[in-house]
Coordinates of C-alpha atoms in Angstrom, one line a residue:
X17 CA 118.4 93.6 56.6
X18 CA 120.8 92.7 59.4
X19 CA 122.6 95.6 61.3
X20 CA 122.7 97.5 64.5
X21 CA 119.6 99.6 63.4
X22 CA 117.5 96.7 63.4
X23 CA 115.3 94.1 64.9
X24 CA 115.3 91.0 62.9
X25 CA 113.6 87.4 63.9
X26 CA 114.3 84.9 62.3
X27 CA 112.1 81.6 63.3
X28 CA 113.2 78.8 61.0
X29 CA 116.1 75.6 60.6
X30 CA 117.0 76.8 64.1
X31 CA 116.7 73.9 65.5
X32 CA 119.8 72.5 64.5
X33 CA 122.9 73.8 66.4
X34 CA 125.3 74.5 63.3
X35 CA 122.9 77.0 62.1
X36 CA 122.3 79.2 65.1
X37 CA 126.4 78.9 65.1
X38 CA 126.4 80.2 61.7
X39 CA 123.6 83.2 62.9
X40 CA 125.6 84.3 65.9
X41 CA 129.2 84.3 63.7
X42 CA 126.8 86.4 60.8
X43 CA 125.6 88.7 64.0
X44 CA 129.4 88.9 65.3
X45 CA 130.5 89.4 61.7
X46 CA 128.5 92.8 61.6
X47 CA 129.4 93.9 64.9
X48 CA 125.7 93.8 66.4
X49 CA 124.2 91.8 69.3
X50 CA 121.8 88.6 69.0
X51 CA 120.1 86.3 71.7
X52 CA 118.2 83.1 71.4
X53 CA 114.4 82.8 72.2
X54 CA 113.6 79.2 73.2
X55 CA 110.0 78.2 73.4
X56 CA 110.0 75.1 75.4
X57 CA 107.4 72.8 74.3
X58 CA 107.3 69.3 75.5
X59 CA 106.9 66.6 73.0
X60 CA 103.7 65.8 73.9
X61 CA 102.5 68.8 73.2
X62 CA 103.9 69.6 69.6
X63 CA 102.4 66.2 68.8
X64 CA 99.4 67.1 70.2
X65 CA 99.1 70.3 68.5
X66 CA 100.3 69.1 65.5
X67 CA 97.4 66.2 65.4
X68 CA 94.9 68.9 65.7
X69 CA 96.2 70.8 62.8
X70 CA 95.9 67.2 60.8
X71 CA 92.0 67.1 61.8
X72 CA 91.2 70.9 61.2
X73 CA 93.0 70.7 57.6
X74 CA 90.9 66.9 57.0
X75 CA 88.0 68.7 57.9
X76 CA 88.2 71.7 56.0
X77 CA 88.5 69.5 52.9
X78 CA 86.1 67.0 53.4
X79 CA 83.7 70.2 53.5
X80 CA 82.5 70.7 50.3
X81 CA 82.4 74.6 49.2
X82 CA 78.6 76.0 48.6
X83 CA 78.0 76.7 45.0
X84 CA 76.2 80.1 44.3
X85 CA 73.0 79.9 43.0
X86 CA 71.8 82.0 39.5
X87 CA 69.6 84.0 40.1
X88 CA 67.6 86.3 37.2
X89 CA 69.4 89.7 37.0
X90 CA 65.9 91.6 37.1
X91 CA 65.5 89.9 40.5
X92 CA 68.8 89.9 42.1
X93 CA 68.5 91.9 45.2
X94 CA 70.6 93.0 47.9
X95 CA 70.3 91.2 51.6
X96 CA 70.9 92.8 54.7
X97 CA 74.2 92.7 56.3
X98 CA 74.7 92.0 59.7
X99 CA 77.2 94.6 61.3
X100 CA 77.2 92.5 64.4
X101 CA 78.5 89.6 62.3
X102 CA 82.1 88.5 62.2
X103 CA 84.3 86.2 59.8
X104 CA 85.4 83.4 61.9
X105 CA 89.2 83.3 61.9
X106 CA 91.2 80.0 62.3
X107 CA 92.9 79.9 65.8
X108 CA 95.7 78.5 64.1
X109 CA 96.8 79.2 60.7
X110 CA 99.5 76.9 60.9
X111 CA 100.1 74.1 58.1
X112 CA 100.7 70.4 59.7
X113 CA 103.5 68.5 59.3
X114 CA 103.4 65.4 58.2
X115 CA 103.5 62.7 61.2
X116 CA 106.7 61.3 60.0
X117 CA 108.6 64.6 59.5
X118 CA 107.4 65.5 62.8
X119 CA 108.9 62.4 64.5
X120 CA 112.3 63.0 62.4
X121 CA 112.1 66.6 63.8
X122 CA 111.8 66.1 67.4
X123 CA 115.0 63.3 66.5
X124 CA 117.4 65.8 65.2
X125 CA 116.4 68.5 68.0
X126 CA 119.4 70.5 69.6
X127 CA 118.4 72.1 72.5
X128 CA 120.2 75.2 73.0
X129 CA 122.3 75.8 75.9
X130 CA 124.1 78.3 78.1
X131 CA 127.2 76.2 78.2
X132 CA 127.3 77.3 74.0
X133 CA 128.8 80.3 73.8
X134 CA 126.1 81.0 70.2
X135 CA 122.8 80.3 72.5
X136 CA 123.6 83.3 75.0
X137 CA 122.0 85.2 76.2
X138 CA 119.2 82.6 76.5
X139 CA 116.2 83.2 76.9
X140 CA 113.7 80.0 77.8
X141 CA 109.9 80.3 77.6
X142 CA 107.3 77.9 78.5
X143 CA 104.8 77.2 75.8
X144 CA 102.1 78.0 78.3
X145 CA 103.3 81.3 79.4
X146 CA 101.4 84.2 77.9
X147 CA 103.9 87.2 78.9
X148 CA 107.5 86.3 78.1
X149 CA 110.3 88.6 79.0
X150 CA 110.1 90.8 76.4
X151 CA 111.4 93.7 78.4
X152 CA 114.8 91.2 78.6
X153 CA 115.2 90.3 75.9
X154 CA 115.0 94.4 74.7
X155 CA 117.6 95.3 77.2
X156 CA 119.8 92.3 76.0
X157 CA 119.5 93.4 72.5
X158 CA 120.0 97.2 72.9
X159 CA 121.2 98.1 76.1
X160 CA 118.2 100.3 77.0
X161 CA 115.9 99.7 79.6
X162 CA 112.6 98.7 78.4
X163 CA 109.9 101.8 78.3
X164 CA 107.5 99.4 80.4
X165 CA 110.1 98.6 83.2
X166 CA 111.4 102.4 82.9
X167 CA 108.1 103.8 83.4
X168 CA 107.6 101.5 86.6
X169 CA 110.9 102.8 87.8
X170 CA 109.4 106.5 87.5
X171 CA 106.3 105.6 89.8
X172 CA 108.1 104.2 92.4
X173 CA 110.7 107.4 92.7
X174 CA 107.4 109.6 92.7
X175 CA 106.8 109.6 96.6
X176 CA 110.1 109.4 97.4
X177 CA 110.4 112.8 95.9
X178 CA 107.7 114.0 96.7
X179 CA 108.8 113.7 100.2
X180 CA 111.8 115.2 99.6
X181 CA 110.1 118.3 98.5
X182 CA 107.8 118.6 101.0
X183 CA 110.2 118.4 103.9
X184 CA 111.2 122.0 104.8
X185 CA 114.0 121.0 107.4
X186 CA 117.5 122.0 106.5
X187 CA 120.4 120.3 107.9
X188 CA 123.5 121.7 108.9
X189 CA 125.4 118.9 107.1
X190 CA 123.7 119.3 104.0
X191 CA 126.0 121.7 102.4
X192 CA 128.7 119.5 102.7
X193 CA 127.4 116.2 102.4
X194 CA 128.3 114.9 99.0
X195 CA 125.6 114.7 95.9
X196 CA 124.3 111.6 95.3
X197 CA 122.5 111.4 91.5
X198 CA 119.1 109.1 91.1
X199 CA 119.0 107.5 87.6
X200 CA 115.6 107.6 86.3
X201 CA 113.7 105.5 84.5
X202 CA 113.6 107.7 81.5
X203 CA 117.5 108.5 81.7
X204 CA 118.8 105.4 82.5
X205 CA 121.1 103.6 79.9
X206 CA 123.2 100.3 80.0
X207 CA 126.4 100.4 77.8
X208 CA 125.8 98.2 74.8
X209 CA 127.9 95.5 74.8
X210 CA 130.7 95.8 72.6
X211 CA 131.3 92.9 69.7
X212 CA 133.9 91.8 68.6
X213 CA 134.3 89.8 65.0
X214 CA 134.7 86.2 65.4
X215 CA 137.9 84.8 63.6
X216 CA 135.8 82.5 61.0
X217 CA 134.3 85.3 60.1
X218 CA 137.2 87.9 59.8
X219 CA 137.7 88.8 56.0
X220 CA 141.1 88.2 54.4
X221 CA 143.5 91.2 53.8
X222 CA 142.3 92.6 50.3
X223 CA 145.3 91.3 48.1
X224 CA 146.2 94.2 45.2
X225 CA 145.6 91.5 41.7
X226 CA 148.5 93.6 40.2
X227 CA 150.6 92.2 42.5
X228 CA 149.5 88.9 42.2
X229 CA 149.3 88.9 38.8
X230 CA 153.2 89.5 39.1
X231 CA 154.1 86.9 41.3
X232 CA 152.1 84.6 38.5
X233 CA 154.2 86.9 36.1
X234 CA 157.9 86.2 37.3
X235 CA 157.6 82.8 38.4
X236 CA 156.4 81.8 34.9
X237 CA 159.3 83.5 33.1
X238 CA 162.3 81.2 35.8
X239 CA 160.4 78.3 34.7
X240 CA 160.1 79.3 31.2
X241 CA 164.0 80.2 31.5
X242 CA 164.6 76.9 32.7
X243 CA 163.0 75.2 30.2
X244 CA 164.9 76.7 27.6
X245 CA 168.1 75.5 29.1
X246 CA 166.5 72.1 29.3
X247 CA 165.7 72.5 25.6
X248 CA 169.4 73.1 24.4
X249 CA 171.1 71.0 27.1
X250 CA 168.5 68.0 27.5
X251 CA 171.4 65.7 29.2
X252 CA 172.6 66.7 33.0
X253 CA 175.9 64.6 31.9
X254 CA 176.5 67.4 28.8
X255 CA 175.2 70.0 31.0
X256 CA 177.7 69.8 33.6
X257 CA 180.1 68.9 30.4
X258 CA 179.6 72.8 29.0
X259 CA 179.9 74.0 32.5
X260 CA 183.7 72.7 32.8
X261 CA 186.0 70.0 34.2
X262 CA 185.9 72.0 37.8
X263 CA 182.2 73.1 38.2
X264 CA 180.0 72.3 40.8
X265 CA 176.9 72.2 39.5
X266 CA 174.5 73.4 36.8
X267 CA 174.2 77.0 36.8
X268 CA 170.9 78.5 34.9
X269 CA 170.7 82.0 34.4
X270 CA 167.2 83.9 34.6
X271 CA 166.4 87.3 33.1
X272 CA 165.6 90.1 36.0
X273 CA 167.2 87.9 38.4
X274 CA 170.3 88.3 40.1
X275 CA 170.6 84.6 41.8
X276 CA 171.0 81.8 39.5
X277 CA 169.4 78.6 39.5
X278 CA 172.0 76.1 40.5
X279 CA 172.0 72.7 40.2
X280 CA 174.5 70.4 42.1
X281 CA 176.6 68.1 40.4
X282 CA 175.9 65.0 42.6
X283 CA 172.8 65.3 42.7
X284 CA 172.1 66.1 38.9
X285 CA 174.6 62.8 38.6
X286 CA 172.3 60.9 40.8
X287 CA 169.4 61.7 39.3
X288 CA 166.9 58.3 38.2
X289 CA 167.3 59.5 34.6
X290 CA 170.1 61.8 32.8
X291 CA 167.5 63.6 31.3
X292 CA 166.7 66.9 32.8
X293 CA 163.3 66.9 31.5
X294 CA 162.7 63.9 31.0
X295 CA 160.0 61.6 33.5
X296 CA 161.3 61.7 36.5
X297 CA 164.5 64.3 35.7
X298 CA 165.4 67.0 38.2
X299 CA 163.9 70.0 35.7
X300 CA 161.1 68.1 35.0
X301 CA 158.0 70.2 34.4
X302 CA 155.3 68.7 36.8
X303 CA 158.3 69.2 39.2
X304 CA 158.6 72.4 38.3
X305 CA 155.1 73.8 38.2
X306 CA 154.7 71.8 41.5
X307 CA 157.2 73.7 43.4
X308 CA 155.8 77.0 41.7
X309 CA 152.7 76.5 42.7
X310 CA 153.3 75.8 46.1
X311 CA 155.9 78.8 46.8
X312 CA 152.5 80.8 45.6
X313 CA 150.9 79.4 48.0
X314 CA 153.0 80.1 50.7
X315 CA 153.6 83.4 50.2
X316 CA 150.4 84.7 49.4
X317 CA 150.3 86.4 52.8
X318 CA 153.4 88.5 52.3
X319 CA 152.2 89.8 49.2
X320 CA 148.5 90.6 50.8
X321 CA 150.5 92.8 53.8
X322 CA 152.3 94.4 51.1
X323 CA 148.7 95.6 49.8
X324 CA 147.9 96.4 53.3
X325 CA 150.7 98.8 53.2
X326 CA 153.7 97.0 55.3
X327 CA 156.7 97.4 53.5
X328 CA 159.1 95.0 55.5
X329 CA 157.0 91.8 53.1
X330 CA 158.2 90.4 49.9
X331 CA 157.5 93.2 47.0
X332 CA 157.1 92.7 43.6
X333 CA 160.3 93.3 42.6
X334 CA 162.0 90.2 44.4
X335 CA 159.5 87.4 43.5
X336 CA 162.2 86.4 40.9
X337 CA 164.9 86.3 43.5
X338 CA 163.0 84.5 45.8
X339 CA 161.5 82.1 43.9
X340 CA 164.8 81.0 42.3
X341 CA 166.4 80.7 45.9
X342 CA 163.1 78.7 46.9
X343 CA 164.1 76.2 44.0
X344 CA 167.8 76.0 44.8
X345 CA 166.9 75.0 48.2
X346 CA 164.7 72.4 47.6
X347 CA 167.3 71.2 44.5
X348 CA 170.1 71.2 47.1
X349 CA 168.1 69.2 49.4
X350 CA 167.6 66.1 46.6
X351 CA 170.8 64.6 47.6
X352 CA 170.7 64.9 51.2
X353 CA 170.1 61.2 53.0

């Protein structure tokens, strides 16, 4: 229903300023203009007219209906009708609100405001005035000048032209004097304003699922891969024991994956347990899924501008590698003060 095509009023929750926030980012959103009609309505007055909605619907049902009497079918006949007679219409087909509702209404009322960049243009009618700007609010909306104020416009260029064809005297300077153009009601145009998407409402980058379903694919298989080391060497002491007298740390090959994952030998020595899997052990798997999730996480984004076509981001083919240097990072960093 919303778009640029078309004129849609909504009448309804707007009295709260979060909602006409969330109307003007929807408006924004589909690249099409909105303003804000305010009917101001002192209190007084909505109470008032509410309490006279309370006594029309009291007195309509304290009225009892009139039952229709039977009458025999040979001697049902057909009365006149009146032509001159008319249904009585109510002045107000409003419902009431209740007086309590009412009062918690006019409480939670925001007023909108030109200092609120979602109430603008504003437009502020009094309850009592009959004719509100309608021709506004059109040229706000579209651009184009209302056909009521463009039609005026016509009538007054009439005798002004009219005078101009009449006059038979040529000036010498006319030849050279430059053109001037009159804009007429019926050609003249305002640019429409030009919106532009609000940032709350900007749509991510569409992320391709193949390639997220591969960055869930290869960061799976280093933690699996680690977990089968942790398997056959559950101790960092015999761990670093296999690696040799002069290694460095534990080093954890990963299938697809160039880089390692590489434990230091302080800090695997230092660890609160010597079990690597154990609770609280460096290769521990709530460690593990931890830090996977979170490297997800964060690079998400490179892997959406990837779908968007920029090939400078991270591709599919060096999740492994850069997941496993994620995790040698932050296993470096356990022994640092």
């Amino acid at each position: 229903m919303l778009g640029k095509d078309n004129f849609v009023i909504l009448d309804g929750m707007n009295y709260i300023k979060g909602y006409r926030y969330q109307l003007w980012c929807e408006a924004k959103a589909l690249g099409t203009t909105c303003c804000v009609v305010h009917v101001g309505t002192p209190i007084d007055q909505c109470v008032a007219n509410n309490e006279a909605r309370l006594n029309r619907q009291s007195q309509s049902q304290s009225e009892p209906e009139p039952e229709p009497e039977a009458q025999p079918q040979s001697e049902t006949t057909t009365p006149a009708t009146d032509t001159n007679t008319t249904a009585e219409k109510p002045t107000d087909p409003e419902q009431p609100y209740p007086p309590e509702l009412l009062q918690n209404l006019i409480f939670r009322y925001e007023e909108p405001s030109t200092h609120s960049r979602w109430d603008k243009p504003l437009f502020t009618v009094p309850w009592s005035d009959e004719k509100p700007p309608i021709a506004d609010i059109w040229t706000a909306l579209t651009g184009i000048s209302h056909p009521s104020t463009a039609a005026a416009e016509t009538e007054d260029q009439l005798p002004t032209l009219t005078s101009a064809l009449t006059n038979t005297h040529l000036s010498s300077a006319a030849s050279i004097a430059p053109s001037t153009t009159t804009k007429g009601g019926g050609s003249f145009r305002r640019e429409r304003p030009k919106i532009k998407p609000h940032l709350a409402t900007v749509q991510p980058t569409s992320t391709d699922s193949g390639l997220l379903y591969s960055m869930e694919k290869r960061t799976s298989a280093v933690v699996s891969a680690i977990r089968s080391f942790v398997v056959e060497n559950p101790s960092a002491e015999g761990a670093l024991a296999k690696a040799g007298d002069h290694a460095d740390g534990i080093r954890i090959a990963v299938p697809e994956v160039e880089t390692p994952v590489f434990v230091p030998a302080h800090v695997a020595m230092t660890a609160t347990t010597d079990e690597l899997g154990g609770a609280g052990g460096i290769l521990a798997v709530p460690r593990l899924q931890r830090l996977r999730r979170q490297w997800i996480t964060l690079n998400r984004a490179y892997v959406a501008k990837v779908a968007g076509g920029d090939k400078t981001s991270l591709g599919a083919d060096q999740v492994g590698d850069a997941f496993v240097r994620f995790l040698n990072a932050d296993f470096a960093g356990e022994g640092v003060a």
